[in-house]
XYZ file of C-alpha atoms in Angstrom:
539
model
C -87.938 93.106 276.338
C -87.809 91.608 272.809
C -84.683 91.657 270.695
C -86.423 93.886 268.150
C -87.363 96.402 270.842
C -83.806 96.417 272.186
C -82.434 97.167 268.735
C -84.985 99.941 268.250
C -84.181 101.507 271.639
C -80.454 101.257 270.957
C -80.868 102.865 267.549
C -82.920 105.696 269.007
C -80.317 106.231 271.737
C -77.607 106.410 269.078
C -79.549 109.120 267.227
C -79.987 111.084 270.429
C -76.305 110.776 271.295
C -75.347 111.978 267.826
C -77.790 114.873 268.123
C -76.386 115.830 271.548
C -72.855 115.764 270.173
C -73.966 117.895 267.218
C -75.553 120.393 269.588
C -72.363 120.497 271.646
C -70.219 121.147 268.578
C -72.570 123.850 267.301
C -72.581 125.580 270.692
C -68.795 125.846 270.925
C -67.818 129.471 271.368
C -71.396 130.435 272.212
C -72.292 128.644 275.437
C -70.064 128.369 278.549
C -67.195 125.913 278.208
C -67.988 124.183 281.497
C -71.463 123.278 280.237
C -70.049 121.901 276.997
C -67.455 119.948 278.928
C -70.211 118.415 281.045
C -72.007 117.305 277.874
C -68.763 115.901 276.509
C -68.311 113.830 279.663
C -71.836 112.428 279.274
C -71.044 111.470 275.676
C -67.770 109.874 276.725
C -69.480 107.853 279.451
C -72.196 106.750 277.061
C -69.677 105.683 274.437
C -67.678 103.738 277.008
C -70.720 102.039 278.540
C -72.140 101.021 275.169
C -68.812 99.469 274.193
C -68.912 97.251 277.292
C -71.113 94.300 278.224
C -74.747 94.885 277.284
C -75.644 91.636 279.006
C -74.907 92.967 282.487
C -76.992 95.357 284.569
C -75.134 97.334 287.230
C -77.223 98.191 290.305
C -75.654 100.516 292.859
C -76.787 100.819 296.497
C -76.453 104.406 297.763
C -77.191 105.616 301.247
C -76.185 107.809 304.147
C -74.437 106.718 307.306
C -76.789 104.733 309.503
C -79.336 104.012 306.768
C -78.516 100.299 306.819
C -77.378 100.307 303.199
C -74.805 97.539 303.626
C -77.203 95.452 305.673
C -79.841 95.818 302.966
C -77.223 94.838 300.361
C -76.488 91.671 302.352
C -80.172 90.895 302.762
C -80.972 91.363 299.091
C -77.931 89.361 297.927
C -78.374 86.764 300.711
C -74.702 87.125 301.590
C -72.393 88.662 304.159
C -70.176 90.455 301.632
C -70.802 93.907 303.047
C -70.007 92.707 306.564
C -66.720 91.345 305.262
C -66.145 94.634 303.501
C -66.189 96.454 306.801
C -62.985 94.614 307.675
C -61.239 95.590 304.483
C -58.261 97.924 304.764
C -59.689 100.330 302.144
C -63.213 101.226 303.166
C -63.675 103.712 300.328
C -63.544 100.993 297.676
C -66.870 99.683 296.292
C -67.727 96.003 296.440
C -69.433 93.950 293.733
C -71.661 90.882 293.945
C -71.875 89.259 290.508
C -74.362 86.816 288.948
C -72.822 85.910 285.604
C -69.120 86.629 285.746
C -68.324 86.087 282.070
C -67.841 89.429 280.335
C -68.144 91.474 283.534
C -64.413 92.147 283.889
C -63.995 95.073 281.466
C -67.217 96.651 282.781
C -66.016 96.462 286.387
C -62.597 97.764 285.331
C -64.318 100.779 283.784
C -66.345 101.252 286.968
C -63.183 101.031 289.025
C -64.453 98.165 291.176
C -61.608 95.949 292.325
C -63.304 93.725 294.886
C -65.560 91.292 293.049
C -67.479 88.250 294.268
C -69.266 85.754 292.069
C -72.495 84.634 293.707
C -74.733 81.607 293.113
C -78.252 81.880 291.757
C -80.792 83.340 294.176
C -84.506 82.648 293.609
C -86.477 85.822 293.165
C -83.378 87.833 292.227
C -81.032 86.285 289.703
C -79.716 83.037 288.319
C -76.042 82.234 288.158
C -75.912 83.650 284.614
C -78.373 86.553 284.845
C -75.777 89.276 284.296
C -76.596 91.190 287.486
C -73.957 93.208 289.303
C -74.860 94.612 292.736
C -72.564 97.307 294.109
C -72.243 98.207 297.772
C -70.899 101.759 297.835
C -69.487 104.041 300.538
C -71.799 106.386 302.439
C -72.447 109.519 300.415
C -72.196 111.647 303.571
C -68.882 110.146 304.631
C -66.364 112.465 306.245
C -63.709 111.053 303.928
C -63.358 112.983 300.708
C -62.380 109.894 298.718
C -65.596 108.142 299.775
C -67.751 111.020 298.548
C -65.795 111.151 295.297
C -66.468 107.437 294.711
C -70.189 107.967 295.282
C -70.325 110.999 292.971
C -68.551 109.047 290.246
C -70.750 105.990 290.622
C -73.939 108.057 290.505
C -72.973 108.952 286.960
C -71.970 105.440 285.885
C -74.219 102.678 287.284
C -77.240 101.517 285.303
C -79.724 101.489 288.203
C -79.628 103.629 291.368
C -81.058 102.206 294.578
C -81.338 104.919 297.223
C -81.520 103.505 300.727
C -83.192 105.855 303.213
C -84.175 105.410 306.841
C -87.157 106.704 308.862
C -85.015 109.183 310.772
C -83.272 110.923 307.843
C -85.465 110.186 304.814
C -86.127 113.936 304.372
C -82.502 114.958 304.830
C -81.735 117.890 302.534
C -78.310 116.487 301.590
C -79.632 113.440 299.765
C -82.490 115.332 298.102
C -80.638 118.512 297.089
C -77.321 116.917 296.147
C -78.466 113.653 294.578
C -82.160 112.938 294.060
C -83.322 116.296 292.711
C -80.441 116.637 290.188
C -81.264 113.099 288.993
C -84.987 113.780 288.532
C -84.794 112.735 284.873
C -83.556 109.287 285.926
C -86.780 108.114 287.573
C -87.035 105.141 285.206
C -83.755 103.717 286.564
C -84.183 104.799 290.184
C -85.514 102.761 293.089
C -86.036 104.232 296.579
C -86.064 101.860 299.549
C -87.179 103.005 302.996
C -85.139 100.681 305.202
C -85.584 99.939 308.905
C -89.381 99.952 308.792
C -89.195 97.470 311.636
C -88.724 100.537 313.857
C -92.183 101.827 312.851
C -95.689 100.499 313.354
C -97.921 99.988 310.363
C -99.609 103.371 310.638
C -96.317 105.237 310.982
C -94.856 103.271 308.070
C -97.743 104.307 305.852
C -97.377 107.955 306.936
C -93.616 108.006 306.341
C -93.968 106.382 302.908
C -96.681 108.896 301.991
C -94.484 111.771 303.188
C -91.486 110.390 301.282
C -93.567 110.107 298.109
C -94.581 113.773 298.412
C -90.968 114.856 298.866
C -89.855 112.820 295.859
C -92.619 114.311 293.747
C -91.350 117.767 294.671
C -87.897 116.559 293.622
C -89.348 115.708 290.197
C -89.339 111.941 290.757
C -93.067 111.404 290.277
C -92.778 107.947 288.747
C -90.056 106.507 290.970
C -90.851 103.241 292.734
C -90.808 103.395 296.559
C -90.543 100.252 298.672
C -90.479 99.706 302.401
C -88.117 97.040 303.778
C -86.255 95.844 306.832
C -82.848 94.285 306.449
C -83.133 93.107 310.043
C -86.440 91.246 309.828
C -86.455 90.541 306.096
C -89.756 92.351 305.583
C -90.035 93.740 302.045
C -86.756 92.163 300.880
C -88.536 89.957 298.365
C -90.200 93.038 296.884
C -86.809 94.741 296.504
C -85.383 91.637 294.865
C -88.378 91.444 292.565
C -87.976 95.081 291.497
C -84.300 94.528 290.697
C -85.083 91.240 288.945
C -87.662 92.952 286.717
C -85.063 95.459 285.623
C -82.512 92.755 284.860
C -84.967 90.667 282.861
C -85.986 93.605 280.659
C -82.345 94.180 279.658
C -82.960 97.866 279.059
C -81.578 99.497 282.211
C -78.300 100.582 280.619
C -80.092 102.071 277.627
C -82.636 103.838 279.842
C -79.878 105.142 282.055
C -77.958 106.560 279.116
C -81.170 107.968 277.623
C -81.839 109.707 280.922
C -78.282 111.076 280.920
C -78.815 112.437 277.417
C -82.143 114.003 278.393
C -80.599 115.650 281.424
C -77.571 116.941 279.542
C -79.741 118.213 276.672
C -82.149 119.915 279.091
C -79.279 121.632 280.901
C -77.729 122.746 277.619
C -81.102 124.021 276.430
C -81.583 125.917 279.689
C -78.193 127.604 279.325
C -78.932 128.437 275.693
C -82.505 129.596 276.103
C -85.473 129.048 273.845
C -86.202 130.826 270.595
C -85.359 131.112 266.915
C -83.894 134.140 265.186
C -86.246 136.090 262.939
C -83.849 135.722 260.041
C -82.805 138.012 257.198
C -85.451 139.587 254.995
C -84.942 141.112 251.559
C -85.986 144.601 252.695
C -83.536 144.377 255.600
C -80.661 143.603 253.243
C -81.716 146.399 250.899
C -81.819 148.885 253.757
C -78.357 147.807 254.901
C -76.946 148.235 251.388
C -78.537 151.683 251.086
C -77.117 152.864 254.393
C -73.652 151.507 253.583
C -73.780 153.169 250.165
C -74.410 156.517 251.773
C -71.718 155.958 254.395
C -69.244 154.929 251.654
C -69.828 158.224 249.745
C -71.558 156.621 246.782
C -73.624 159.815 246.242
C -70.332 161.722 245.949
C -69.105 159.300 243.291
C -72.404 159.434 241.397
C -72.300 163.231 241.395
C -68.694 163.125 240.175
C -69.705 160.774 237.359
C -72.432 163.174 236.255
C -70.148 166.206 236.375
C -67.332 164.347 234.619
C -69.680 163.252 231.845
C -70.982 166.796 231.406
C -67.421 168.103 231.221
C -66.425 165.482 228.674
C -69.598 166.102 226.660
C -68.831 169.825 226.524
C -65.257 169.082 225.509
C -66.382 166.725 222.758
C -69.382 168.665 221.444
C -68.692 172.278 222.372
C -67.627 175.091 220.057
C -64.087 174.194 218.959
C -62.983 177.805 219.409
C -63.651 177.733 223.170
C -63.742 174.010 224.108
C -59.992 173.878 224.718
C -60.523 176.019 227.816
C -62.185 172.963 229.492
C -58.792 171.263 229.644
C -57.945 173.561 232.514
C -60.903 172.282 234.548
C -59.969 169.133 236.529
C -61.928 165.954 235.912
C -64.026 165.219 239.069
C -63.473 161.469 238.669
C -59.708 161.778 238.302
C -59.630 163.802 241.493
C -61.258 160.825 243.226
C -58.800 158.424 241.521
C -61.703 156.872 239.654
C -62.494 156.233 236.024
C -59.636 153.794 235.461
C -59.359 150.066 236.062
C -56.156 148.681 237.540
C -54.950 145.397 236.122
C -55.071 144.089 239.693
C -58.471 145.089 241.136
C -57.399 144.301 244.689
C -54.979 147.256 244.431
C -57.660 149.702 243.319
C -58.245 152.472 245.804
C -60.165 155.727 245.611
C -59.276 159.167 246.893
C -62.620 159.614 248.570
C -62.498 161.309 251.958
C -61.518 158.943 254.743
C -64.548 157.875 256.734
C -64.918 160.224 259.645
C -66.891 159.913 262.836
C -70.272 160.556 261.158
C -69.646 157.943 258.454
C -68.370 155.377 260.952
C -71.343 156.030 263.175
C -73.691 155.594 260.241
C -71.995 152.329 259.250
C -72.121 151.032 262.816
C -75.757 151.989 263.159
C -76.672 150.325 259.860
C -74.940 147.078 260.817
C -76.361 147.159 264.329
C -79.910 147.723 263.107
C -79.531 144.940 260.555
C -78.226 142.468 263.138
C -80.813 143.433 265.748
C -83.643 142.847 263.310
C -82.197 139.594 261.948
C -81.453 138.171 265.415
C -84.756 139.165 266.975
C -86.180 136.227 268.889
C -82.838 134.474 269.317
C -81.773 133.506 272.857
C -79.308 135.804 274.597
C -76.058 133.863 274.040
C -76.842 133.292 270.378
C -77.865 136.900 269.821
C -74.522 137.924 271.305
C -72.762 135.488 268.976
C -74.589 136.885 265.936
C -73.632 140.412 266.961
C -70.034 139.320 267.495
C -69.577 137.940 263.968
C -71.134 141.064 262.499
C -68.922 143.274 264.659
C -65.842 141.330 263.595
C -66.712 141.717 259.927
C -67.642 145.364 260.384
C -64.017 146.284 261.124
C -63.045 145.449 257.552
C -65.976 147.220 255.937
C -64.454 150.652 255.131
C -61.566 149.198 253.134
C -63.806 146.626 251.428
C -66.351 149.297 250.457
C -63.649 151.573 249.069
C -62.218 148.708 247.031
C -65.677 147.843 245.730
C -66.201 151.415 244.542
C -62.748 151.530 242.966
C -63.359 148.225 241.198
C -66.733 149.172 239.739
C -66.801 149.906 236.017
C -68.034 153.485 235.683
C -68.252 153.169 231.874
C -65.939 156.145 231.391
C -64.431 154.613 228.270
C -67.813 154.373 226.588
C -68.328 157.312 224.200
C -71.838 157.992 222.914
C -72.356 158.090 219.151
C -73.882 161.550 219.307
C -70.571 162.951 220.523
C -69.015 162.026 217.147
C -71.969 163.459 215.258
C -71.945 166.745 217.144
C -68.171 166.976 216.946
C -68.237 166.460 213.188
C -70.954 169.086 212.762
C -69.004 171.511 214.957
C -65.930 171.165 212.798
C -68.021 171.585 209.664
C -69.549 174.736 211.176
C -66.095 176.012 212.107
C -64.738 175.291 208.647
C -67.760 177.078 207.169
C -67.113 180.137 209.340
C -63.378 180.082 208.648
C -64.058 179.646 204.925
C -66.365 182.663 205.006
C -63.781 184.727 206.867
C -61.128 183.674 204.387
C -63.339 184.665 201.476
C -64.046 188.051 203.073
C -60.357 188.486 203.800
C -59.489 187.765 200.167
C -62.038 190.296 198.968
C -60.650 192.880 201.403
C -57.081 192.253 200.225
C -58.051 192.676 196.571
C -59.766 195.936 197.358
C -56.816 197.156 199.398
C -54.434 196.623 196.540
C -56.869 198.312 194.076
C -57.360 195.165 192.167
C -60.587 194.146 190.476
C -62.955 192.649 193.073
C -65.168 189.937 191.643
C -68.878 190.077 192.223
C -69.865 188.075 195.329
C -72.893 185.804 195.099
C -75.768 186.941 197.202
C -78.857 185.377 198.658
C -81.689 187.682 199.609
C -79.142 190.463 199.445
C -76.714 188.749 201.831
C -73.244 188.013 200.490
C -72.277 184.395 200.702
C -69.039 184.943 202.718
C -70.977 186.800 205.362
C -73.650 184.126 205.418
C -70.957 181.484 205.742
C -69.433 183.203 208.785
C -72.805 183.847 210.387
C -74.114 180.332 209.733
C -70.883 178.738 210.980
C -70.863 180.732 214.215
C -74.585 180.358 214.881
C -74.510 176.619 214.089
C -71.522 176.148 216.405
C -73.229 177.982 219.246
C -76.536 176.151 218.733
C -74.751 172.806 218.614
C -72.883 173.694 221.814
C -76.133 174.650 223.566
C -77.941 171.522 222.444
C -74.864 169.495 223.311
C -74.980 170.774 226.863
C -78.705 170.044 227.131
C -78.331 166.541 225.766
C -75.150 166.073 227.797
C -76.977 166.962 231.008
C -79.750 164.510 230.238
C -77.265 161.774 229.269
C -75.189 162.534 232.391
C -78.221 161.905 234.580
C -78.872 158.587 232.807
C -75.244 157.538 233.151
C -75.167 158.586 236.806
C -78.313 156.564 237.403
C -76.722 153.470 235.857
C -73.512 153.991 237.800
C -75.477 154.420 241.024
C -77.179 151.096 240.366
C -73.861 149.343 239.702
C -72.236 150.907 242.742
C -75.133 149.899 244.979
C -74.880 146.381 243.595
C -71.177 146.340 244.425
C -71.869 147.686 247.927
C -74.619 145.103 248.375
C -72.102 142.420 247.391
C -69.704 143.625 250.068
C -72.507 143.728 252.612
C -73.547 140.203 251.596
C -70.039 138.840 251.963
C -68.941 140.725 255.071
C -72.148 141.024 257.085
C -75.100 139.081 255.676
C -73.396 135.729 255.082
C -71.687 135.531 258.512
C -74.984 136.459 260.183
C -76.849 133.877 258.081
C -74.307 131.233 259.115
C -74.859 132.028 262.809
C -78.631 132.016 262.419
C -78.461 128.670 260.607
C -76.175 127.454 263.378
C -78.802 128.369 265.971
C -81.500 126.594 263.958
C -79.381 123.451 263.697
C -78.611 123.630 267.419
C -82.284 123.861 268.327
C -83.127 120.946 266.041
C -80.314 118.850 267.520
C -81.346 119.685 271.094
C -84.948 118.755 270.309
C -83.834 115.396 268.934
C -81.527 114.817 271.896
C -84.293 115.582 274.385
C -87.172 113.710 272.821
C -85.617 111.307 270.313
């Protein structure tokens, strides 16, 4: 493999590792912790392996008791190391044959291999400086727990896995269910050797190899290389050496192994998550949520109070001065709701609206639930639950936030229309006219009572001016009061409409902050997770 290709593969692996780590971080709190921990362990192993010697390829020999694994190791390495290992006091410890000792120490320390043997160049396998490390490992079906633990650990750490099977137990469920099938994504760094073919004739060997290939295909290892060999007679040993040599020469086993680990971890994480993207938040969905929350928060009650308060104030400002004072005894609807004033600290503003009862709470819950269900449609189960959870958490604070939003909305109560001043001025002019007429009539009556000369009163069309003044003043005051009420009702509806719009905007702001934004964050989180998983799986 060329240097340029190695750099490209390494760069792609780095991107996939970063994407897998991103997916893991995004999935925290959503997917099961054990799955995330498994991904974290893969990332840790990858980081550790990439920091160690890239010039060495670690090939592990795995096999069951009686498969001839150690004998095959000796035959391939042209040594008797495994035979010597049988006399070691600790049989659970792996053994390493090394071609190219320089730089192998930290890698073997990380692998936990203490027994190490530097071997001379072997034609067809490796030169003295090839950077090949062969590991002879304990039997994976050993009765000793520590032996099985070593095998399980090494399965996750070596660069190339050589599975040594024998004609008697090549279909054993233990090796296929516990090891080969779970490692189906690692076919590019897996080699299967059917040992002890010297016990079979040619026809039987062909049949067993064909049967083994079918089993491996069912395990998902379609592209794995299968070789027949005999450690006893040496048949097929050169082919095994050649396969290992090819891997070493290409210098890409470690990268392929880590890439396979990433693919497997990403696939498992994706399976736990499930496929799908959330539908997302639409404008009409947000509008519907705001409308439902407005109703639940008693916005119609406030709007009605604004209209009635404006009508009351209009009547008080434009009504007949003789009777308008009676309106002071009618309570202001807004004041009763503790509205119509702005506290210097808006966060302390509160209304006196009725406390949300069961119907209002149910309506709020239903509005939020419908909004979340529509926005999260299409999302996988765990993510849909996460989206619902953030909305549910925010929903608990909604009643207080909605009440504060209503209390903090400017209802424009301090704004007095110009026509109030005009009508009020005309009313007082009309009243003064009527009072002036009454005073004139009273003066004439007093003069007559005391038998004093009564001056001639000007007349118009036969009507004395004092009488006309009283009549015009009273009629004008009543007409102004009637028109004031008509105009006041029309203006009250306009003001109520404007207030309703401002209140709905305030409610929509609360909904945006408390419900929409947290849901949007979770939906974006799912989208980023899916993108990261896709990159981690395919590069």
